[in-house]
CSV table of C-alpha atoms and ligand atoms in Angstrom, one decimal:
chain,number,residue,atom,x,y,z
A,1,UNK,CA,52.1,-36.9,33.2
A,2,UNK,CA,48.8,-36.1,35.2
A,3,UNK,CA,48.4,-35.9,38.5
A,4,UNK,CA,50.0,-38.7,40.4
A,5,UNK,CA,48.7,-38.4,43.8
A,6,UNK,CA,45.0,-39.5,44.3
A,7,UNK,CA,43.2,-37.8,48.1
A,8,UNK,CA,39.5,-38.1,47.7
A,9,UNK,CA,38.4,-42.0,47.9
A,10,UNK,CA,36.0,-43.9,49.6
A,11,UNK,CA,36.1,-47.9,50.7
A,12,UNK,CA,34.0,-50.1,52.5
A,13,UNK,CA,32.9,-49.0,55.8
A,14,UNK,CA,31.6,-45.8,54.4
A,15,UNK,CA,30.0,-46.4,50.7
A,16,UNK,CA,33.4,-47.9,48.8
A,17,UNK,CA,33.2,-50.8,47.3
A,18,UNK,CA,36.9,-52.0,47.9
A,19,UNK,CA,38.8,-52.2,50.9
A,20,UNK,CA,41.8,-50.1,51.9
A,21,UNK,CA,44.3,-52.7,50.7
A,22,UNK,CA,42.5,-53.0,47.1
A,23,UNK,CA,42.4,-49.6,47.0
A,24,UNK,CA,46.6,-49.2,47.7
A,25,UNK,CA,46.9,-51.9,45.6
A,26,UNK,CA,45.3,-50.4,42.2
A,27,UNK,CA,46.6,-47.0,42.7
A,28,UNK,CA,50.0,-48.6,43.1
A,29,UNK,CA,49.9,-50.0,39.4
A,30,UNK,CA,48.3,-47.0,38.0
A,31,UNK,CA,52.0,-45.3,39.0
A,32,UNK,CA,50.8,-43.2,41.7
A,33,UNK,CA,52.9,-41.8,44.4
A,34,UNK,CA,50.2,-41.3,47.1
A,35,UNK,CA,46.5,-42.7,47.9
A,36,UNK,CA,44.5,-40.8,50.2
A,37,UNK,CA,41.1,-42.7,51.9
A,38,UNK,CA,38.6,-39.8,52.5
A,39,UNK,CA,35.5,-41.6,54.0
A,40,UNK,CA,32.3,-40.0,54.7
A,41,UNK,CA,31.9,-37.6,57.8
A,42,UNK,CA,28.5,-36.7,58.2
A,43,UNK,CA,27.2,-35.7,61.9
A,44,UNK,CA,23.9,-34.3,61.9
A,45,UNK,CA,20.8,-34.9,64.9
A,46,UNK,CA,18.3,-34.8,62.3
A,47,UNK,CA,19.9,-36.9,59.7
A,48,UNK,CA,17.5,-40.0,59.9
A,49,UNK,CA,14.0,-37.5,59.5
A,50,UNK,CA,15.1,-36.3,56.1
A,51,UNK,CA,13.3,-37.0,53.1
A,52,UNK,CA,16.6,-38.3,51.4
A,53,UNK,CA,17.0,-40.9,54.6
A,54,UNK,CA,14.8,-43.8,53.5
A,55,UNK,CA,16.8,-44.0,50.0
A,56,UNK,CA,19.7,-44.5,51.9
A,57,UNK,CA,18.8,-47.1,53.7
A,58,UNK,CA,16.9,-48.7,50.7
A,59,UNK,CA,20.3,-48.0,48.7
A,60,UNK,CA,22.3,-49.9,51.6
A,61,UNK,CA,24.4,-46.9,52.3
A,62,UNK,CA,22.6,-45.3,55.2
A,63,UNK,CA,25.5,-46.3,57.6
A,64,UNK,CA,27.4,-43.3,56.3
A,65,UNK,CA,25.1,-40.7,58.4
A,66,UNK,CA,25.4,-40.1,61.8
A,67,UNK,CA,23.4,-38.4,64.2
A,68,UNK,CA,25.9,-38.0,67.0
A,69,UNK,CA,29.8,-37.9,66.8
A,70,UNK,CA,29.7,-40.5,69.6
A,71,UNK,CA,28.4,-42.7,66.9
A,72,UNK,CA,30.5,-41.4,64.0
A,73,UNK,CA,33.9,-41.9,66.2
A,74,UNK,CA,32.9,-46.0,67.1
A,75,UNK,CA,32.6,-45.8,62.7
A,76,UNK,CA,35.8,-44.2,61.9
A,77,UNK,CA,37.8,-45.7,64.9
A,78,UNK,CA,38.6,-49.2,62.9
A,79,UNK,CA,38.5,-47.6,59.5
A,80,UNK,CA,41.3,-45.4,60.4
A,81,UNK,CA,43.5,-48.6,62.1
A,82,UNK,CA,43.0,-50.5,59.3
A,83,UNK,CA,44.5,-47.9,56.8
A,84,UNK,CA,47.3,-47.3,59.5
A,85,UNK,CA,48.0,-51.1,59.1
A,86,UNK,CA,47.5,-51.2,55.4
A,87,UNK,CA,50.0,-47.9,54.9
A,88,UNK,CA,52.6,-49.8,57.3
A,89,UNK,CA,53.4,-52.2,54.5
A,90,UNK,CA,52.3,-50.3,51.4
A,91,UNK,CA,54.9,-49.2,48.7
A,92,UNK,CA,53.6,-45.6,48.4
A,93,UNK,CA,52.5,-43.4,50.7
A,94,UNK,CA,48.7,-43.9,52.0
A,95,UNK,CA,47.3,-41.2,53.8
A,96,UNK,CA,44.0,-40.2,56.1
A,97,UNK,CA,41.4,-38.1,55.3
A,98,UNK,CA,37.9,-37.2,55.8
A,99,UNK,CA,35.0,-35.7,53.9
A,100,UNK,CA,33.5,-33.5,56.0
A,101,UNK,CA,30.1,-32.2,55.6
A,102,UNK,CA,30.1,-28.5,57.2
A,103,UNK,CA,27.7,-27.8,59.6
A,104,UNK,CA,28.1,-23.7,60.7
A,105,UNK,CA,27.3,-23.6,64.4
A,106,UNK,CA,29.4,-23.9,67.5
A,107,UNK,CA,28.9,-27.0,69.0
A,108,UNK,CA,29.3,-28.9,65.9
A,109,UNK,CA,32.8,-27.5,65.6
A,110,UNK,CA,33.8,-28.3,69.4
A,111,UNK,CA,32.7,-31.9,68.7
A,112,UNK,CA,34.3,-31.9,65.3
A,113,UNK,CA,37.3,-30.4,66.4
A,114,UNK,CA,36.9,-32.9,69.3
A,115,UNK,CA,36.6,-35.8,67.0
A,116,UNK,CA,40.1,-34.7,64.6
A,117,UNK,CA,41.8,-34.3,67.8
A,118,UNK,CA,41.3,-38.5,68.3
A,119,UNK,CA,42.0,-39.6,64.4
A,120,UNK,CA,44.8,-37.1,63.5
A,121,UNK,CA,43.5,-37.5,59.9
A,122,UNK,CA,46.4,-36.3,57.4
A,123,UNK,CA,43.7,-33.8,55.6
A,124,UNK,CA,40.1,-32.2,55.8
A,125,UNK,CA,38.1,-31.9,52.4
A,126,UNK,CA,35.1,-29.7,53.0
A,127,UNK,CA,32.0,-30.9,51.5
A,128,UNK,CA,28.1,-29.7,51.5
A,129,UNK,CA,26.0,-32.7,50.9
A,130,UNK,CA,23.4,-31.1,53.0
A,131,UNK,CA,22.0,-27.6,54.2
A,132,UNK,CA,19.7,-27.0,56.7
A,133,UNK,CA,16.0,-25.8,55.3
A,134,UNK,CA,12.7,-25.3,56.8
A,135,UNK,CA,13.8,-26.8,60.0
A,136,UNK,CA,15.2,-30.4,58.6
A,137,UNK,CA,18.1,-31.1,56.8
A,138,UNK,CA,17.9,-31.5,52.3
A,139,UNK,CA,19.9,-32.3,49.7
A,140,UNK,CA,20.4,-32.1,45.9
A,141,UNK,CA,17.3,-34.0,45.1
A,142,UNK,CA,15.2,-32.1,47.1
A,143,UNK,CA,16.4,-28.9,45.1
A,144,UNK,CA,16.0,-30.7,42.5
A,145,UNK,CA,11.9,-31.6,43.1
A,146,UNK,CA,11.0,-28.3,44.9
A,147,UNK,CA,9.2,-25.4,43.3
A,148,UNK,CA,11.7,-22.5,41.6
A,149,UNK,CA,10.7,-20.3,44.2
A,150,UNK,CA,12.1,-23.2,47.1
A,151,UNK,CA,14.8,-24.2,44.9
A,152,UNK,CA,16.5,-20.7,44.6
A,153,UNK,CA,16.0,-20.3,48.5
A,154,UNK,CA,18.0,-23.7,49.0
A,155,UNK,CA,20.8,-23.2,46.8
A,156,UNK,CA,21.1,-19.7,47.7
A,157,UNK,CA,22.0,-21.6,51.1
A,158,UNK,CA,24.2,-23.7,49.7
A,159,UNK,CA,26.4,-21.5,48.4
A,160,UNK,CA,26.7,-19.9,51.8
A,161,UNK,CA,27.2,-22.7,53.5
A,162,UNK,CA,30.3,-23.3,51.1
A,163,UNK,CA,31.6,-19.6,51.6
A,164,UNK,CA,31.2,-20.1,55.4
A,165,UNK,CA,33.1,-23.3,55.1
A,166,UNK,CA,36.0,-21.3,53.7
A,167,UNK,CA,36.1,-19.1,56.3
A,168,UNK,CA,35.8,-21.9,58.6
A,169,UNK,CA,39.3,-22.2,58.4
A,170,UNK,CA,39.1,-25.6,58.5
A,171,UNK,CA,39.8,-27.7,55.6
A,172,UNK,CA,42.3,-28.3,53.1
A,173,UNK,CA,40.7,-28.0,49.9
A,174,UNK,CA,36.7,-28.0,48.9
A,175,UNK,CA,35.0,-30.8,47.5
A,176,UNK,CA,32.8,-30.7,44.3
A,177,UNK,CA,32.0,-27.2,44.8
A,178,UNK,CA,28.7,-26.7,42.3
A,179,UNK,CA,27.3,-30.6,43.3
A,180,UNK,CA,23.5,-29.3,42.7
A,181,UNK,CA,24.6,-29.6,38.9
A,182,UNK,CA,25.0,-33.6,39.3
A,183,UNK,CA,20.6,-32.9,39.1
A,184,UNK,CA,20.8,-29.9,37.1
A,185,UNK,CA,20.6,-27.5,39.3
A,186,UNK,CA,22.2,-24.2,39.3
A,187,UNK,CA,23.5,-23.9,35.9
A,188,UNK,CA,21.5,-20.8,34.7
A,189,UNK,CA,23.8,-17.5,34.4
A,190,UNK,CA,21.8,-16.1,37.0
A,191,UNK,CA,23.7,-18.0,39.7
A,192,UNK,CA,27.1,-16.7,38.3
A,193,UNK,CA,27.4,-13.5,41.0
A,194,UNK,CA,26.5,-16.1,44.1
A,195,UNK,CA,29.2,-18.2,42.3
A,196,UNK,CA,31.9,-15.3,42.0
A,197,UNK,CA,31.0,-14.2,45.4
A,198,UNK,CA,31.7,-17.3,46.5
A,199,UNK,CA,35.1,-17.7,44.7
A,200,UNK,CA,35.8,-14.9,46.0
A,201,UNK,CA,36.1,-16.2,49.9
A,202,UNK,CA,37.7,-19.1,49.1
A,203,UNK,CA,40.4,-17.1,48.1
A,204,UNK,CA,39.9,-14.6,50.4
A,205,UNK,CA,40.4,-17.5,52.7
A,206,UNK,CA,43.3,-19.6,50.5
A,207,UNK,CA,41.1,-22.4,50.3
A,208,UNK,CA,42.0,-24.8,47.4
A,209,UNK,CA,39.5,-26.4,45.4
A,210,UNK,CA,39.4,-29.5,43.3
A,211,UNK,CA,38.5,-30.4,39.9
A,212,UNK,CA,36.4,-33.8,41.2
A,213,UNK,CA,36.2,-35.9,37.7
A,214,UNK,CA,33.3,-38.0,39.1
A,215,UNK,CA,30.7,-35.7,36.9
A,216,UNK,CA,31.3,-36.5,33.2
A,217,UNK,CA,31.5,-35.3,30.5
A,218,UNK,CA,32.0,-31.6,32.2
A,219,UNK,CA,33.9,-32.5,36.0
A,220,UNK,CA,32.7,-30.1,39.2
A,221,UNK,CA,32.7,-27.7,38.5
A,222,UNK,CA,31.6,-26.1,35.4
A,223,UNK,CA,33.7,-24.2,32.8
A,224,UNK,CA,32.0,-20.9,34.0
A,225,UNK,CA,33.3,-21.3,37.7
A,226,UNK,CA,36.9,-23.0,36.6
A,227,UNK,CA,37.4,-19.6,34.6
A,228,UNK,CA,36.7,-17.5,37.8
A,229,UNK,CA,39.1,-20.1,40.0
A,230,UNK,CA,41.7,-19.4,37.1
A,231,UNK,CA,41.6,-15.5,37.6
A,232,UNK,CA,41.6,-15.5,41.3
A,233,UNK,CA,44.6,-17.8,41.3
A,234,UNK,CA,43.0,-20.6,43.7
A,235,UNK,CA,45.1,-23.6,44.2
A,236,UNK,CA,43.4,-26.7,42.2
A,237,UNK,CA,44.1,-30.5,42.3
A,238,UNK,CA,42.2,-33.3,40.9
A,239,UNK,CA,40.3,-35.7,42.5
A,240,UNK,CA,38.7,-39.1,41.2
A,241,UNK,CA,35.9,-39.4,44.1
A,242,UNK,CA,36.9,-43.2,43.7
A,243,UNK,CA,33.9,-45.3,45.1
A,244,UNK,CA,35.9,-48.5,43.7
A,245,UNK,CA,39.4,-49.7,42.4
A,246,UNK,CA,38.2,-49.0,38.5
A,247,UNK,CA,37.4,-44.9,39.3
A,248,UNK,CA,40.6,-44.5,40.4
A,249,UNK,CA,42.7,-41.7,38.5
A,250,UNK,CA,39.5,-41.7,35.5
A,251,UNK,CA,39.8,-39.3,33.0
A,252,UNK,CA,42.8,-37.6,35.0
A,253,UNK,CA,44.3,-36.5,31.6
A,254,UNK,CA,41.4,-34.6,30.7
A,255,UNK,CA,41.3,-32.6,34.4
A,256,UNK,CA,44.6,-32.2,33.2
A,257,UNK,CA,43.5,-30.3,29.5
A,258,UNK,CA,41.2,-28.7,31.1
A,259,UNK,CA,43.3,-26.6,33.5
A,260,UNK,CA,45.3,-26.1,30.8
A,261,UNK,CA,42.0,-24.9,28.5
A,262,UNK,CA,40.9,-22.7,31.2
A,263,UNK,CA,44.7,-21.1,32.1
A,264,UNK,CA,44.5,-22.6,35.5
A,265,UNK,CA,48.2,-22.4,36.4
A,266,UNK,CA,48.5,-22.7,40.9
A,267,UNK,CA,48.1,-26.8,41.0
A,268,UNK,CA,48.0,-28.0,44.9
A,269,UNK,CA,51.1,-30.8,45.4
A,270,UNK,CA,51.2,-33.0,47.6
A,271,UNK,CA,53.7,-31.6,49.7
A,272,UNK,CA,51.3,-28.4,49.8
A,273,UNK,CA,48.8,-30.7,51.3
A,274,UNK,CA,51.0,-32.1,53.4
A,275,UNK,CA,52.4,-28.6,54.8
A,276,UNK,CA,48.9,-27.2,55.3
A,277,UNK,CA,47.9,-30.1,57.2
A,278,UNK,CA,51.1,-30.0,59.8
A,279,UNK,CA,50.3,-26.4,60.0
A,280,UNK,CA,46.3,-26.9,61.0
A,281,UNK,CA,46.1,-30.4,62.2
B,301,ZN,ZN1,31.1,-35.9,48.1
B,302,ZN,ZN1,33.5,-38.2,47.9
């Protein structure tokens, strides 16, 4: 049996397609126990001058960035009472998450820690859609079109941005944790000592990670980076980065070879999740 517990989602309101109820609905008849809704947290002043912005808002997604947590909180406000109402009358459990991009400086956290103090969400996933570089804020596809020189500069940055999220302290498990592969970046075995270095905080630091199955046909993240999780014992779950009822729980049974393949053996349960989050939240 894989997995039956599903944590990182997305519905309408953020980028989802389906609403909270469709969503409770499907993962109901696939058999699982528990549906987490993980929308989009993304607080950043400089969001809107990035190169990446203009797609979004061409792409009819833009509404997922936010330059101030003033205008993040009026978002998530009625997201998170209508999956309160939806889990009220739901035959499994439906919790509420967020998936937080990570911004390292000190006033984000007050407001952040601010904003979790209002929604009580169930569980943080730590994400890095986004680093900060030569003064504005990039993403994947900007690695992806700078020079090599620029490239290895950014994702040298992402990486510490997802070891500084570790030691943040802050979130339940990490999301996707080598995304700059989704444009092939990063793969060369030259990155494989930022990688291990990396690995190495998050379990400095006990933070899980997922196996996101999203990517196909090789998940987040790669083989190379699953074998180092393996030997330093990090906690894994699997996550289906459902954008719409059909993702949900895809190709769960192979996450489920794969840890096996790789001799990933400390799985995250749900009442791990649970505990963590009574203990941080
Ligand atoms: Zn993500
Ligand atoms: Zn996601």
């Amino acid at each position: 049996m894989p997995q039956d517990f599903t944590l990182h989602t997305h519905t309408i309101g953020c980028d989802g397609k389906n609403t909270p109820a469709e969503m409770v609905a499907r993962a109901t008849e696939l058999g699982m126990q528990a549906i987490g809704i993980s929308n989009h947290f993304i607080v950043h002043p400089k969001i809107r001058e990035s190169n990446f912005y203009p797609h979004a808002v061409r792409g009819g997604y833009s509404q997922i960035y936010s330059a101030s947590f003033d205008e993040i909180m009026a978002r998530f406000v009625p997201i998170y009472q209508e999956i309160e109402r939806v889990a009220k009358n739901a035959p499994i459990r439906v919790l509420r998450g967020l998936e937080v991009d990570f911004f390292p400086d000190d006033k984000w956290r007050q407001n952040f820690e601010r904003a979790i103090g209002v929604l009580k969400p169930d569980y943080l996933i730590g994400a890095c859609h986004f680093i900060e570089y030569g003064g504005g804020l990039r993403n994947v596809h900007d690695m992806a079109n700078a020079n090599p020189e620029e490239r290895a500069h950014m994702l040298n940055a992402y990486w510490g941005k997802i070891g500084m999220a570790a030691e943040s302290g802050l979130f339940t498990w990490m999301a996707h944790l080598d995304l700059p592969r989704k444009v092939g970046v990063g793969i060369g075995d030259e990155w494989r000592i930022r990688e291990y270095d990396t690995i190495a905080k998050l379990a400095k630091n006990n933070t899980p990670i997922e196996i996101n199955t999203a990517l196909q046909p090789m998940p987040y993240p790669s083989h190379r980076i699953l074998q180092m999780v393996a030997r330093a014992n990090l906690p894994v779950l699997i996550s289906d980065d459902a954008h719409r009822v059909e993702q949900i729980g895809r190709f769960f049974d192979s996450a489920e070879q794969l840890c096996t393949q790789v001799g990933i053996k400390n799985r995250l349960s749900l009442q791990k999740i649970l505990d963590f989050s009574n203990k941080t939240l």
